[in-house]
Amino acid sequence: MMDNLNYLFLKMQAVLLLVFGDRAGALSRFERMLQLRPMDTYALASRAHLQAQGQNFAAAIVTLQQLTAAQPEDAAAWFNLGFVMQQAGRQLEAAPAFRQALALEPAMDRAWYGLALALMHARQFHDALHALKKNTSLQPMSPYGWYQLARVHQELGQTDEAQKVVAHLRQFEPKVAAQLERESQLAPTTGVSHAAC
């Protein structure tokens, strides 16, 4: 009973400290909550979030690994693990975490995007192309997936396909399309719909 009250008191303190911007104080409360309940998913997720915000990626990865062990069916936890691994420059290790997130939640567009970045880093461009097509079908108005899709087409020597993506991107994000044209030196094309991508 006393442990439950202590846990709730620490949780309330952590939330209040976060409201007032004291991340270090909140982090210490989450640490103490985990002393009371070592596999508490709320405290683990909160600690990982604060560790990542503080650029302590190694610690955040360990915490997220604990979280995915405690809650293996949580797609968001797997995504966060992959995302933080990418932030830490551990691209190859991120891919399995994104794949696990997608096994649990196939429509998670951000996991498709993260997986695509990891695959691009590994120069697995055909697999990255598939992941980016899934991402852009799930998130058609976000320029990020389209931008990377054009880059992958270019890496694969598919200049015509890359130009089609740029033309599609120009319809709703002309600045991003212009940037892509400058960076990739793709000649602009006109009148191509995203259905051709």
mmCIF file of N, CA and C in Angstrom, residues 50 60 65 68 73 76 117 152 179 190 196:
data_model
loop_
_atom_site.group_PDB
_atom_site.id
_atom_site.type_symbol
_atom_site.label_atom_id
_atom_site.label_comp_id
_atom_site.label_asym_id
_atom_site.label_seq_id
_atom_site.Cartn_x
_atom_site.Cartn_y
_atom_site.Cartn_z
ATOM 1 N N LEU A 50 12.740 11.550 -21.871
ATOM 2 C CA LEU A 50 13.591 12.605 -21.309
ATOM 3 C C LEU A 50 15.066 12.368 -21.618
ATOM 4 N N ALA A 60 18.860 6.207 -23.434
ATOM 5 C CA ALA A 60 17.494 6.092 -23.957
ATOM 6 C C ALA A 60 17.304 4.759 -24.662
ATOM 7 N N GLN A 65 14.888 -0.503 -24.810
ATOM 8 C CA GLN A 65 15.012 -1.964 -24.896
ATOM 9 C C GLN A 65 14.313 -2.623 -23.708
ATOM 10 N N THR A 68 10.532 -2.360 -24.541
ATOM 11 C CA THR A 68 10.046 -3.333 -25.525
ATOM 12 C C THR A 68 10.066 -4.750 -24.960
ATOM 13 N N GLU A 73 4.312 -5.956 -27.435
ATOM 14 C CA GLU A 73 3.240 -5.718 -28.402
ATOM 15 C C GLU A 73 2.990 -4.227 -28.640
ATOM 16 N N ALA A 76 4.488 1.485 -30.849
ATOM 17 C CA ALA A 76 5.094 2.809 -30.638
ATOM 18 C C ALA A 76 6.438 2.685 -29.918
ATOM 19 N N LEU A 117 14.975 4.987 -44.395
ATOM 20 C CA LEU A 117 16.249 5.675 -44.137
ATOM 21 C C LEU A 117 17.340 4.677 -43.742
ATOM 22 N N VAL A 152 16.094 7.870 -53.989
ATOM 23 C CA VAL A 152 16.296 6.438 -54.207
ATOM 24 C C VAL A 152 16.174 6.101 -55.691
ATOM 25 N N GLN A 179 14.284 22.584 -54.225
ATOM 26 C CA GLN A 179 15.495 22.177 -53.504
ATOM 27 C C GLN A 179 15.998 20.841 -54.033
ATOM 28 N N THR A 190 6.825 18.297 -66.525
ATOM 29 C CA THR A 190 5.511 18.869 -66.235
ATOM 30 C C THR A 190 4.429 17.841 -66.482
ATOM 31 N N ALA A 196 1.772 7.981 -61.422
ATOM 32 C CA ALA A 196 2.849 7.413 -62.224
ATOM 33 C C ALA A 196 4.063 7.058 -61.399
#
